[in-house]
PDB file of C-alpha atoms and ligand atoms in Angstrom:
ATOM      1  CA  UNK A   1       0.000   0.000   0.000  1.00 59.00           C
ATOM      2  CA  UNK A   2       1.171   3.397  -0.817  1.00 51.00           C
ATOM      3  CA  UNK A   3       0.031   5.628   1.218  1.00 51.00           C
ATOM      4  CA  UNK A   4       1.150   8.768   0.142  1.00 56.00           C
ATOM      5  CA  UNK A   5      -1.275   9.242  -2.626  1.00 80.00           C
ATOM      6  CA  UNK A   6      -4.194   9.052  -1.518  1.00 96.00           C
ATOM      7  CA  UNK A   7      -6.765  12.139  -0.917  1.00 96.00           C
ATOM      8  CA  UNK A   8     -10.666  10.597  -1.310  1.00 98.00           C
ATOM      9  CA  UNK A   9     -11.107   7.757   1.296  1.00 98.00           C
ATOM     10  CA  UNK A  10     -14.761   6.206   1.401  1.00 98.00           C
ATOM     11  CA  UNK A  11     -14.758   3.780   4.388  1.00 99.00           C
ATOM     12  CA  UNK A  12     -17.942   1.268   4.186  1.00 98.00           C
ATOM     13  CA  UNK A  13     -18.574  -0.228   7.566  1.00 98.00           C
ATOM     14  CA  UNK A  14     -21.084  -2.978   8.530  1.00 97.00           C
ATOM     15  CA  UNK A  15     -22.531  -4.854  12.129  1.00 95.00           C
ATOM     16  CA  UNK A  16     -18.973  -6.676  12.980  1.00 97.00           C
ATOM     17  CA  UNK A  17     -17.221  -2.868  13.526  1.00 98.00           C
ATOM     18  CA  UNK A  18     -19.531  -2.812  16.507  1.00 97.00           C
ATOM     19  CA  UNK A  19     -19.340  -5.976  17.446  1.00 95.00           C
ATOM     20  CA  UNK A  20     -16.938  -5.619  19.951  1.00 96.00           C
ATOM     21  CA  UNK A  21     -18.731  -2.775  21.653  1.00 96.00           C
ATOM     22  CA  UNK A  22     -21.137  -5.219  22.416  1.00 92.00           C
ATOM     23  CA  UNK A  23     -23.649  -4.600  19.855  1.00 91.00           C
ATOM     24  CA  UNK A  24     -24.751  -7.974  18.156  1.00 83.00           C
ATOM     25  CA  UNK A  25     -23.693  -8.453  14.258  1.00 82.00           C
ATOM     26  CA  UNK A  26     -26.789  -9.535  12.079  1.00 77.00           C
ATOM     27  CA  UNK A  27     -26.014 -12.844  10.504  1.00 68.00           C
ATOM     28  CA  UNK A  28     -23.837 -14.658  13.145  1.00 63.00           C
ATOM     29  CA  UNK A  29     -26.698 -16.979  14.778  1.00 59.00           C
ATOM     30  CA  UNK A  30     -27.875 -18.135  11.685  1.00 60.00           C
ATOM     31  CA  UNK A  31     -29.365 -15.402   9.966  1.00 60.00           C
ATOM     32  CA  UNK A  32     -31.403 -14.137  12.882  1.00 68.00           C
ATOM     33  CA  UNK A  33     -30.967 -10.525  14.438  1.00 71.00           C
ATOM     34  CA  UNK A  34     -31.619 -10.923  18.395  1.00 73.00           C
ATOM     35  CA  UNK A  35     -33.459 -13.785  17.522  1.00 79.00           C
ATOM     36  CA  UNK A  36     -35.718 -12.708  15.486  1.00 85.00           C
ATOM     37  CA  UNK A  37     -36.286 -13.405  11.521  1.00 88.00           C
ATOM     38  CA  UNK A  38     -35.780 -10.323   9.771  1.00 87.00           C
ATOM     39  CA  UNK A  39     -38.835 -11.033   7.523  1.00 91.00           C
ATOM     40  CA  UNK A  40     -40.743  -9.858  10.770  1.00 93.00           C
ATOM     41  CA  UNK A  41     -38.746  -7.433  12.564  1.00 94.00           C
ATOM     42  CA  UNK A  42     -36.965  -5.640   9.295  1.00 94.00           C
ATOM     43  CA  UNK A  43     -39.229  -5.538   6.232  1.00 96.00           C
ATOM     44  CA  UNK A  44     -42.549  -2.961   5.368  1.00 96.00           C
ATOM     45  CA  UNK A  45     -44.641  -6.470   5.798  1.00 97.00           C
ATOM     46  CA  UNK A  46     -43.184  -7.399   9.097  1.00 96.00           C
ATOM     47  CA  UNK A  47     -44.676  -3.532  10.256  1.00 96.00           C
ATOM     48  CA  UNK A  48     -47.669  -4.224   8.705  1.00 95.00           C
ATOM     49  CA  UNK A  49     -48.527  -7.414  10.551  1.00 96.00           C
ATOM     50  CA  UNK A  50     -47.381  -6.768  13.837  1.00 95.00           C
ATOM     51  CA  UNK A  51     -46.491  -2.590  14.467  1.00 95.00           C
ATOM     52  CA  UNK A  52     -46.134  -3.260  18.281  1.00 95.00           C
ATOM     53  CA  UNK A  53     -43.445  -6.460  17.778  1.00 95.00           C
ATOM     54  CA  UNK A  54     -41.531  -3.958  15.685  1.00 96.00           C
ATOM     55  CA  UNK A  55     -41.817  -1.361  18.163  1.00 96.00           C
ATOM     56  CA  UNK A  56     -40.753  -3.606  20.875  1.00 94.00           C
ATOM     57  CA  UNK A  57     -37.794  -4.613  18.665  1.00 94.00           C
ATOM     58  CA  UNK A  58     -36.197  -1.156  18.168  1.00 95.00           C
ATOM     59  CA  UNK A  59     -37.160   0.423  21.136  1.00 95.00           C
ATOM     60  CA  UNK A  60     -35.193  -2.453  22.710  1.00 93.00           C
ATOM     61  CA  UNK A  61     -31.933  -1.786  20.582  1.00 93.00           C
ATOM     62  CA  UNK A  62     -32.212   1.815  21.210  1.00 95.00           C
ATOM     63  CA  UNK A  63     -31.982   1.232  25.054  1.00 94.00           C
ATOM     64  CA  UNK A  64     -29.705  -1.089  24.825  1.00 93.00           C
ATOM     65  CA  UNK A  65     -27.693   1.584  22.788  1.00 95.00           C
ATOM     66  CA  UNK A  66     -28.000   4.044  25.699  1.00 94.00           C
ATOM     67  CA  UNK A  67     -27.263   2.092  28.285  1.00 94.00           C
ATOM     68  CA  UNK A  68     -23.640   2.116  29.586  1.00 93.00           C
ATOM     69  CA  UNK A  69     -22.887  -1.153  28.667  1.00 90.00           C
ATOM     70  CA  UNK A  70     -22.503  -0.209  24.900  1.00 96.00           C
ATOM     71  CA  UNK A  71     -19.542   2.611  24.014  1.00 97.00           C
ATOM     72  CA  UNK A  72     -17.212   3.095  20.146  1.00 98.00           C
ATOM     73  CA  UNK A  73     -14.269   0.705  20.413  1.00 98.00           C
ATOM     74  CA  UNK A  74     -10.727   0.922  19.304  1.00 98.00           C
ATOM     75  CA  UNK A  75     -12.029   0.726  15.558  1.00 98.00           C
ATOM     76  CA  UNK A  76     -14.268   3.834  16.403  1.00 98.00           C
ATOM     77  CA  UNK A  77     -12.080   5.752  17.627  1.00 98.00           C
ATOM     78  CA  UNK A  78      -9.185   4.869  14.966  1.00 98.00           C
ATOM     79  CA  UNK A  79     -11.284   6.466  12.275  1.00 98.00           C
ATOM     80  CA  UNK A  80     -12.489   9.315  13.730  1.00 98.00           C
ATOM     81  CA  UNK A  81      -8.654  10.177  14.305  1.00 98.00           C
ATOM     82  CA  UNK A  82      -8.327   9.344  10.790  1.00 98.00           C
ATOM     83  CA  UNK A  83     -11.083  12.157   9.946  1.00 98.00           C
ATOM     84  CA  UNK A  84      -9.049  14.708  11.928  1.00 98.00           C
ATOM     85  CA  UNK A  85      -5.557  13.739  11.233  1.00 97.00           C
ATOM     86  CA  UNK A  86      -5.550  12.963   7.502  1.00 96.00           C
ATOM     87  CA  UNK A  87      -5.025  15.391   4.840  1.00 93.00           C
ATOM     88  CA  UNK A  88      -7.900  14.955   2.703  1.00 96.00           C
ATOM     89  CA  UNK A  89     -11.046  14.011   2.615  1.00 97.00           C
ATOM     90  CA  UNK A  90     -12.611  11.053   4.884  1.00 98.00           C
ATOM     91  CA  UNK A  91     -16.050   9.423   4.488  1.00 98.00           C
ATOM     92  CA  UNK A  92     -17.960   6.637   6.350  1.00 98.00           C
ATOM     93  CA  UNK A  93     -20.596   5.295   4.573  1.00 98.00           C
ATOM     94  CA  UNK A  94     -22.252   3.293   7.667  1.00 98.00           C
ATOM     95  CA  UNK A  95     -25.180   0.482   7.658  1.00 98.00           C
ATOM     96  CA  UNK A  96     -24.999   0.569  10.950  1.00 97.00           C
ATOM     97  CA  UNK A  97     -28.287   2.039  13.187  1.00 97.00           C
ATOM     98  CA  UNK A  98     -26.012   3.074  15.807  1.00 97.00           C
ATOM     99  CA  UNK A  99     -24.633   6.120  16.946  1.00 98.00           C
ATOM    100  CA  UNK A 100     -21.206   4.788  18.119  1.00 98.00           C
ATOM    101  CA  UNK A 101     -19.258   6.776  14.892  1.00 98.00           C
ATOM    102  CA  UNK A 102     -20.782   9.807  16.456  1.00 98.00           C
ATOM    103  CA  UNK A 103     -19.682   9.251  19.867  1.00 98.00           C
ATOM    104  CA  UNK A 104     -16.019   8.491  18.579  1.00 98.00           C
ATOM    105  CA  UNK A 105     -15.988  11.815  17.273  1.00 98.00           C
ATOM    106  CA  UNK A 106     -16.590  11.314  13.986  1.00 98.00           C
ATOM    107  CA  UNK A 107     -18.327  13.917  11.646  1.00 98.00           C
ATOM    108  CA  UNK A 108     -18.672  12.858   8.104  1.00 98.00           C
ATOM    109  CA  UNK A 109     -20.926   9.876   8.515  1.00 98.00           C
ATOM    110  CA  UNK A 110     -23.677   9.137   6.059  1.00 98.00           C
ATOM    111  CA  UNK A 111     -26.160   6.445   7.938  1.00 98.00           C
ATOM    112  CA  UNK A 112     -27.413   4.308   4.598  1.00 98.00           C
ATOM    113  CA  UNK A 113     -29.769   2.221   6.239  1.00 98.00           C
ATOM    114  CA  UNK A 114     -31.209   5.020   8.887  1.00 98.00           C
ATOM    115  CA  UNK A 115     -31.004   6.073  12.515  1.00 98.00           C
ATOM    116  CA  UNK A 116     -32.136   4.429  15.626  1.00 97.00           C
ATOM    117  CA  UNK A 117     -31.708   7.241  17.145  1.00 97.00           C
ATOM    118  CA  UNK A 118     -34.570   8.786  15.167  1.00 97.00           C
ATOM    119  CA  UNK A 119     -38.216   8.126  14.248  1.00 96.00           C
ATOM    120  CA  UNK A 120     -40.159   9.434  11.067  1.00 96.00           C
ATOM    121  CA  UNK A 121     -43.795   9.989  10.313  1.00 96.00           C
ATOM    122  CA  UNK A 122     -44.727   7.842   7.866  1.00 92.00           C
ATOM    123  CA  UNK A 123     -47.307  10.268   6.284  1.00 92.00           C
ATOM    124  CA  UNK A 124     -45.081  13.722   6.252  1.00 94.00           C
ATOM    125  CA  UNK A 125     -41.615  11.439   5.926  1.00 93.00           C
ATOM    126  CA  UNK A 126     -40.374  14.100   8.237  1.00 95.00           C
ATOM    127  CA  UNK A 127     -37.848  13.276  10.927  1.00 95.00           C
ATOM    128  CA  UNK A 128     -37.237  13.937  14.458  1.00 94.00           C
ATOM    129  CA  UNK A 129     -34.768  12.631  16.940  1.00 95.00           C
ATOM    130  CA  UNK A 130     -35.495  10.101  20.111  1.00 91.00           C
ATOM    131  CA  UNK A 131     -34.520   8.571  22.848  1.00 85.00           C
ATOM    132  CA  UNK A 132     -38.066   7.447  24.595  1.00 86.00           C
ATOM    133  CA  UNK A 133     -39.734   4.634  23.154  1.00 92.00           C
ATOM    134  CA  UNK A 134     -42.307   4.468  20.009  1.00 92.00           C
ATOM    135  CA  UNK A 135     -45.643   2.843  20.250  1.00 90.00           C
ATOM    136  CA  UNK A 136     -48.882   2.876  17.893  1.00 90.00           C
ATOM    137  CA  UNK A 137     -50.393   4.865  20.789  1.00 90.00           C
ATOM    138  CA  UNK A 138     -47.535   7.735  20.666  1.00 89.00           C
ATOM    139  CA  UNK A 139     -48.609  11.041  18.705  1.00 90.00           C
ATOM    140  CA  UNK A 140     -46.673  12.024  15.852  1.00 91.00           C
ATOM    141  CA  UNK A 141     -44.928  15.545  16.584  1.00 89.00           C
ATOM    142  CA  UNK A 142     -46.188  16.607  13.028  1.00 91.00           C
ATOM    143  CA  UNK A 143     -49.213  15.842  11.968  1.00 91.00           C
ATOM    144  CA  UNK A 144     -50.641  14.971  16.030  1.00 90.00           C
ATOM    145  CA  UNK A 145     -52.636  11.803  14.791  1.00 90.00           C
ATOM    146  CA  UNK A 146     -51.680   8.600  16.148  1.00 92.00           C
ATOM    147  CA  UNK A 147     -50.103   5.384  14.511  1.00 90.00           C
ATOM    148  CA  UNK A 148     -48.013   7.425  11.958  1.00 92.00           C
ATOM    149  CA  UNK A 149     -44.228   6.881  14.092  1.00 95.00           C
ATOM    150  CA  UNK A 150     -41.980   4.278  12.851  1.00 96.00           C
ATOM    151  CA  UNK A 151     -38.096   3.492  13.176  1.00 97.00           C
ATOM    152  CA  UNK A 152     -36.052   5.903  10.888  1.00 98.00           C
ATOM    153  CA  UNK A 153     -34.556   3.018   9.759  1.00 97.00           C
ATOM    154  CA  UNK A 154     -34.583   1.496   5.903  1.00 97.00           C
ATOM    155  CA  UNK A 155     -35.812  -2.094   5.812  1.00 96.00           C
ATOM    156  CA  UNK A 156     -35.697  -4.929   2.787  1.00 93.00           C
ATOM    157  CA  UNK A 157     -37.066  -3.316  -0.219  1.00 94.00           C
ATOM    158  CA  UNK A 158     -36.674  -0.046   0.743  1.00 96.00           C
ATOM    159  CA  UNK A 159     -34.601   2.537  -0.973  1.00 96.00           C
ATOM    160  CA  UNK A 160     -31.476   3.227   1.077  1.00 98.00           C
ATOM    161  CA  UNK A 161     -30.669   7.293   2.095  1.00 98.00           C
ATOM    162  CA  UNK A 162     -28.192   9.437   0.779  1.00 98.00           C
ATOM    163  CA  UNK A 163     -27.619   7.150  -2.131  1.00 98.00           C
ATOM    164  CA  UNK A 164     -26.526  10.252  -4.621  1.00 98.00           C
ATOM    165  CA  UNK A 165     -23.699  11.137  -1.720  1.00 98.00           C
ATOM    166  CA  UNK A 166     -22.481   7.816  -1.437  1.00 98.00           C
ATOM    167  CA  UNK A 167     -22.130   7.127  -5.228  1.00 98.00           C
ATOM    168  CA  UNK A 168     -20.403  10.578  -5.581  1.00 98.00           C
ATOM    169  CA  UNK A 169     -18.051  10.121  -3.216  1.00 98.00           C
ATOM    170  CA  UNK A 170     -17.518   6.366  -4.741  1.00 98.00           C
ATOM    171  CA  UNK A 171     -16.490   7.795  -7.867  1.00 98.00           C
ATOM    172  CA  UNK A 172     -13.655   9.967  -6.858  1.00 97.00           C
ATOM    173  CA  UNK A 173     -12.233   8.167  -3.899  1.00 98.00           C
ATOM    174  CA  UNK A 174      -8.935   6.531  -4.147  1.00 97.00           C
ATOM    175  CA  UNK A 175      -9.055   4.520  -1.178  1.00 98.00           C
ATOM    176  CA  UNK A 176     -11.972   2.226  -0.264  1.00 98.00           C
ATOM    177  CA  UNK A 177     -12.027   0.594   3.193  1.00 98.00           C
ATOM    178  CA  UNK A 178     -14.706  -2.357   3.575  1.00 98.00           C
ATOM    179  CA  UNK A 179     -15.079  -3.419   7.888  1.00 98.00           C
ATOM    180  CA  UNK A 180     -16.849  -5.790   9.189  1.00 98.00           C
ATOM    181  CA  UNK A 181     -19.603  -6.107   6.678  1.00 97.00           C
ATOM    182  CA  UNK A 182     -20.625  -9.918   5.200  1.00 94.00           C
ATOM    183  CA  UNK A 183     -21.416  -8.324   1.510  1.00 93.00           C
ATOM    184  CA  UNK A 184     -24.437  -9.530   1.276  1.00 91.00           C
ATOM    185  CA  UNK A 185     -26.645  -6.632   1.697  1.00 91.00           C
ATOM    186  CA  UNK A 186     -27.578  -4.918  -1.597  1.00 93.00           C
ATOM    187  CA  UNK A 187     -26.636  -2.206  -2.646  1.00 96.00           C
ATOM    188  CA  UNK A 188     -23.798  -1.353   0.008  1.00 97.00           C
ATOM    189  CA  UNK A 189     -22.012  -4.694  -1.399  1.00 97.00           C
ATOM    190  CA  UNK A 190     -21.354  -3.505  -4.527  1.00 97.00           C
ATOM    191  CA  UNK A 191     -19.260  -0.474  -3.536  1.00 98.00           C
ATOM    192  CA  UNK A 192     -16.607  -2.028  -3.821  1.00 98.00           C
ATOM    193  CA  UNK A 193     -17.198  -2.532  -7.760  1.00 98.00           C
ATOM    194  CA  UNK A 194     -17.831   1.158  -7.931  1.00 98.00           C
ATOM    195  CA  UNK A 195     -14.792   1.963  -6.067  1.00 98.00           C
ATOM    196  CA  UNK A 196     -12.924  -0.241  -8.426  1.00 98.00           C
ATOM    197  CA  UNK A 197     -13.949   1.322 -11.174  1.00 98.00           C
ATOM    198  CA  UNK A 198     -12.632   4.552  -9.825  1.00 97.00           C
ATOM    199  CA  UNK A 199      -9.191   3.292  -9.586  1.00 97.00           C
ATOM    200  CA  UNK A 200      -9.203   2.870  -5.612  1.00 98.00           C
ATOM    201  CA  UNK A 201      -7.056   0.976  -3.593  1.00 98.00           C
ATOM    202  CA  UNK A 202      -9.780  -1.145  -1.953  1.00 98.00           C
ATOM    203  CA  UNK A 203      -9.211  -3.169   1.663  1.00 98.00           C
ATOM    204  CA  UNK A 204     -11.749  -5.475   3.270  1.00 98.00           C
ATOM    205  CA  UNK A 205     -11.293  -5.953   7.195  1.00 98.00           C
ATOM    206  CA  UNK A 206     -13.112  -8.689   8.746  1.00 98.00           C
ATOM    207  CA  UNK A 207     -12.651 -11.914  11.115  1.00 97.00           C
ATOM    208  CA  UNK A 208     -13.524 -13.944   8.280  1.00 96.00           C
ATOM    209  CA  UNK A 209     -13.417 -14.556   4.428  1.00 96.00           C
ATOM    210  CA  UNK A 210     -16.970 -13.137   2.976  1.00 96.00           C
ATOM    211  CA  UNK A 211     -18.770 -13.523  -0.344  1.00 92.00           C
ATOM    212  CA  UNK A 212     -17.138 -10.274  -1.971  1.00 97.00           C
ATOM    213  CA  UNK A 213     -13.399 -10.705  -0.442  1.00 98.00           C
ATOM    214  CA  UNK A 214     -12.019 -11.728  -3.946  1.00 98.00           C
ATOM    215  CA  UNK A 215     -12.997  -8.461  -5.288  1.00 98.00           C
ATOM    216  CA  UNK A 216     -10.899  -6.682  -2.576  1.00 98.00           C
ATOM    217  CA  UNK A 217      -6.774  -5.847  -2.887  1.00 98.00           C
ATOM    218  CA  UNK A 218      -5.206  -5.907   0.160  1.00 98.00           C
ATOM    219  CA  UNK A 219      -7.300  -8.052   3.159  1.00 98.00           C
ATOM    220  CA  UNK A 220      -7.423  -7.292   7.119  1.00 98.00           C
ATOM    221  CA  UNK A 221      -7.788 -10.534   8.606  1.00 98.00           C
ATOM    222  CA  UNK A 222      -8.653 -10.082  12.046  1.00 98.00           C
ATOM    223  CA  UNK A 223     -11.238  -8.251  15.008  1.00 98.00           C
ATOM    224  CA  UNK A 224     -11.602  -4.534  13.800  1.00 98.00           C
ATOM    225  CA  UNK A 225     -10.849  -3.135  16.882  1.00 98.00           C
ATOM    226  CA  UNK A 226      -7.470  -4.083  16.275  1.00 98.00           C
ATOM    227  CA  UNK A 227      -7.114  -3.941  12.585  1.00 98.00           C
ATOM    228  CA  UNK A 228      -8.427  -0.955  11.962  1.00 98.00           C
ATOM    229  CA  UNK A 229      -5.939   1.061  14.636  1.00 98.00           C
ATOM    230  CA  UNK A 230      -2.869  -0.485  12.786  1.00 98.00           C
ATOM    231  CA  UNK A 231      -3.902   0.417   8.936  1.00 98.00           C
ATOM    232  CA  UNK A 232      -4.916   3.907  10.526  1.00 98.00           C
ATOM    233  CA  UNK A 233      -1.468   4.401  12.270  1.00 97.00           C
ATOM    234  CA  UNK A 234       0.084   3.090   9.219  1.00 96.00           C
ATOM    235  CA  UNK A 235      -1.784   5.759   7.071  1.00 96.00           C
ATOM    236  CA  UNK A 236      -0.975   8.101   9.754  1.00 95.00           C
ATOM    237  CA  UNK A 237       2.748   7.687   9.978  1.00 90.00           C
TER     238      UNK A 237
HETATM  239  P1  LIG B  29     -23.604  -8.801   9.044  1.00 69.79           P
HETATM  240  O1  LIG B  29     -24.051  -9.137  10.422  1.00 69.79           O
HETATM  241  O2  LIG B  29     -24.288  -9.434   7.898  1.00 69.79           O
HETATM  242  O3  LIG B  29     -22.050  -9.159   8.956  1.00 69.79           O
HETATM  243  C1  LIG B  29     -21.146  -8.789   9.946  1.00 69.79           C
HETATM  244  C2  LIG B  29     -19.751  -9.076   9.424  1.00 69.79           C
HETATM  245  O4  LIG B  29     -18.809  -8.620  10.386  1.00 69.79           O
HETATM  246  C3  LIG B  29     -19.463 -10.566   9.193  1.00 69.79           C
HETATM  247  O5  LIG B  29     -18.858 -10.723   7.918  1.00 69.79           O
HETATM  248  C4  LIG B  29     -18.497 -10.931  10.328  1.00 69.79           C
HETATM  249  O6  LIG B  29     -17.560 -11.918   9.925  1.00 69.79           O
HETATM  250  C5  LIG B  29     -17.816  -9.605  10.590  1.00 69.79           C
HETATM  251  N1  LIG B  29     -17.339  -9.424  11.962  1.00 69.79           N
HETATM  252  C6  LIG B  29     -17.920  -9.865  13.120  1.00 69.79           C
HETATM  253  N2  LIG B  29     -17.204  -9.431  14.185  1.00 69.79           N
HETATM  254  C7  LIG B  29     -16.161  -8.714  13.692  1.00 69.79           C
HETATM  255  C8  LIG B  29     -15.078  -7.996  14.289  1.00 69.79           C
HETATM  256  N3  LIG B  29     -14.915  -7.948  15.605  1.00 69.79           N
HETATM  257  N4  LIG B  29     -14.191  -7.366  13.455  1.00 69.79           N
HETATM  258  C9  LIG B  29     -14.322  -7.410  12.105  1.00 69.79           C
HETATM  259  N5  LIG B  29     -15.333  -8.064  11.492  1.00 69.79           N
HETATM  260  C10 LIG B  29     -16.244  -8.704  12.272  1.00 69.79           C
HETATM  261  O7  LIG B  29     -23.612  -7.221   8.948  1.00 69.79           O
HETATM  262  P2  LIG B  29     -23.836  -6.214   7.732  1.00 69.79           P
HETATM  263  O8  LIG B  29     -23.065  -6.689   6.555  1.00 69.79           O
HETATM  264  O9  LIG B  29     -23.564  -4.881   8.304  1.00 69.79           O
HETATM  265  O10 LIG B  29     -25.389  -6.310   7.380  1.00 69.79           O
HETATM  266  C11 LIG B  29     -26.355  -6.332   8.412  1.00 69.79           C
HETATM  267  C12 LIG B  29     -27.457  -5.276   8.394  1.00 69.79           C
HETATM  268  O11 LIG B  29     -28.061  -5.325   9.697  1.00 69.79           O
HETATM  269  C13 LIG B  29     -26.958  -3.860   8.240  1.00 69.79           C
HETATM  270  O12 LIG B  29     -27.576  -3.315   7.142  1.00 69.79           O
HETATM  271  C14 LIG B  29     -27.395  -3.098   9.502  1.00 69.79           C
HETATM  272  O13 LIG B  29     -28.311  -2.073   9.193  1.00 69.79           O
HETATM  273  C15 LIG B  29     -28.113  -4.082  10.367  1.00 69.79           C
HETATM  274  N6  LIG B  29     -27.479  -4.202  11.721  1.00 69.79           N
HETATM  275  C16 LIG B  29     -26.934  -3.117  12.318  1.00 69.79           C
HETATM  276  C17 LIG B  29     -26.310  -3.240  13.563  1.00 69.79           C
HETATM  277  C18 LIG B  29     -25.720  -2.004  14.199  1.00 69.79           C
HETATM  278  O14 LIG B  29     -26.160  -0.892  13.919  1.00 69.79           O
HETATM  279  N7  LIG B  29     -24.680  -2.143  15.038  1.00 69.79           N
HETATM  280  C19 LIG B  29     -26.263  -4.475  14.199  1.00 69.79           C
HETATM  281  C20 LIG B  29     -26.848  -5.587  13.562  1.00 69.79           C
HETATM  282  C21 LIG B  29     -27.462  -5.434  12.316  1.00 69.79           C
END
């Protein structure tokens, strides 16, 4: 790796960078999340059904979020040093529905898959930051009625946010860091195609082999919270 060239980094990050803040990855007990299939607890249909299991879902990962159990790790806090240390520019492009970038101190995040740290009416699409729990009971702070709240966060089938951002930045970044994501959620998993195209130097961290590694230069075998510090002192030094 050279590292003296480089001036655009994108850095895609999945469930295993959090992993070892405590925060359970989404595919490691056989493709339940918190034991739950995602067809009910991550899809428009699953809200449909049953809004209150949802609910209960979320509201449940956003406390355990807040509680003091769960703070950014090593990996965390490596790139948000990055941000501030390198000269250039520094993206994350995060799947993740936590807020642990943030709390590292990083600044340039784009959340692709939403916020559980927020809530949207479903009729306005407006959004609005949260901490309490959401029920079909709670009033909307917009429209007042009822039954409109639901997770600010983008389920199967749904068009992910900031999408013109993330290609943008894509398609003149130089360096493309892939951690602790399985590649097999669409369309975040093909980043690394469009980051190819643009010439990058592309490296996937990760404690195991995944179903995109072969497109990926340069591999990071190993826990994030570790691997991650190392390539960022190395980029550093
Ligand atoms: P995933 O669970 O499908 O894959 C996690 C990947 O991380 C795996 O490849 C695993 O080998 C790797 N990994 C596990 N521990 C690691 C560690 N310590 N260091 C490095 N790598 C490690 O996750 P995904 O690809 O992000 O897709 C899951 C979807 O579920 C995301 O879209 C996300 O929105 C959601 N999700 C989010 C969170 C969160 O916000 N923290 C948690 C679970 C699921």
């Amino acid at each position: 790796m050279s590292k003296k060239n480089f001036t655009n980094i994108v850095i895609l990050t999945g469930a295993g960078i959090s992993a070892e803040s405590g925060i359970k990855t989404f595919r490691d007990q056989n493709g339940l999340w918190e034991n739950h299939d995602i067809l009910d607890v991550a899809t428009p249909q699953g809200f449909e059904r049953d809004p209150e299991l949802v609910h209960r879902f979320y509201n449940l990962r956003r406390a355990q979020l807040l509680s003091d159990e769960v703070k950014p790790n090593q990996a965390h806090f490596a790139l948000a040093r990055l941000e501030k240390e390198f000269n250039g520019q520094v993206v994350i492009v995060t799947q993740n529905v936590d807020n642990l970038h943030e709390k590292a101190g990083s600044k340039n995040v784009l959340h692709m898959h939403g916020e559980l740290l927020k809530m949207r009416c479903s009729k306005s699409k407006q959004s609005f930051s949260i901490s309490k729990d959401i029920t079909s009971a709670r009033a909307c702070p917009c429209c007042l009625e009822e039954g409109n709240l639901r997770p600010h966060i983008v389920w199967f089938g749904e068009r992910p946010f900031h999408m013109n951002e993330i290609q943008q930045a894509l398609s003149t970044c130089d360096l493309f860091l892939s951690i602790g994501t399985s590649g097999q959620v669409y369309p975040a998993a093909m980043f690394v195609d469009l980051a190819k195209e643009s010439l990058a130097h592309t490296v996937e961290f990760n404690t195991n082999s995944t179903d995109v590694s072969d497109k990926f230069d340069e591999h990071r075998l190993g826990k994030a919270g570790v691997e991650v510090e190392k390539f960022v002192d190395e980029l550093l030094s």
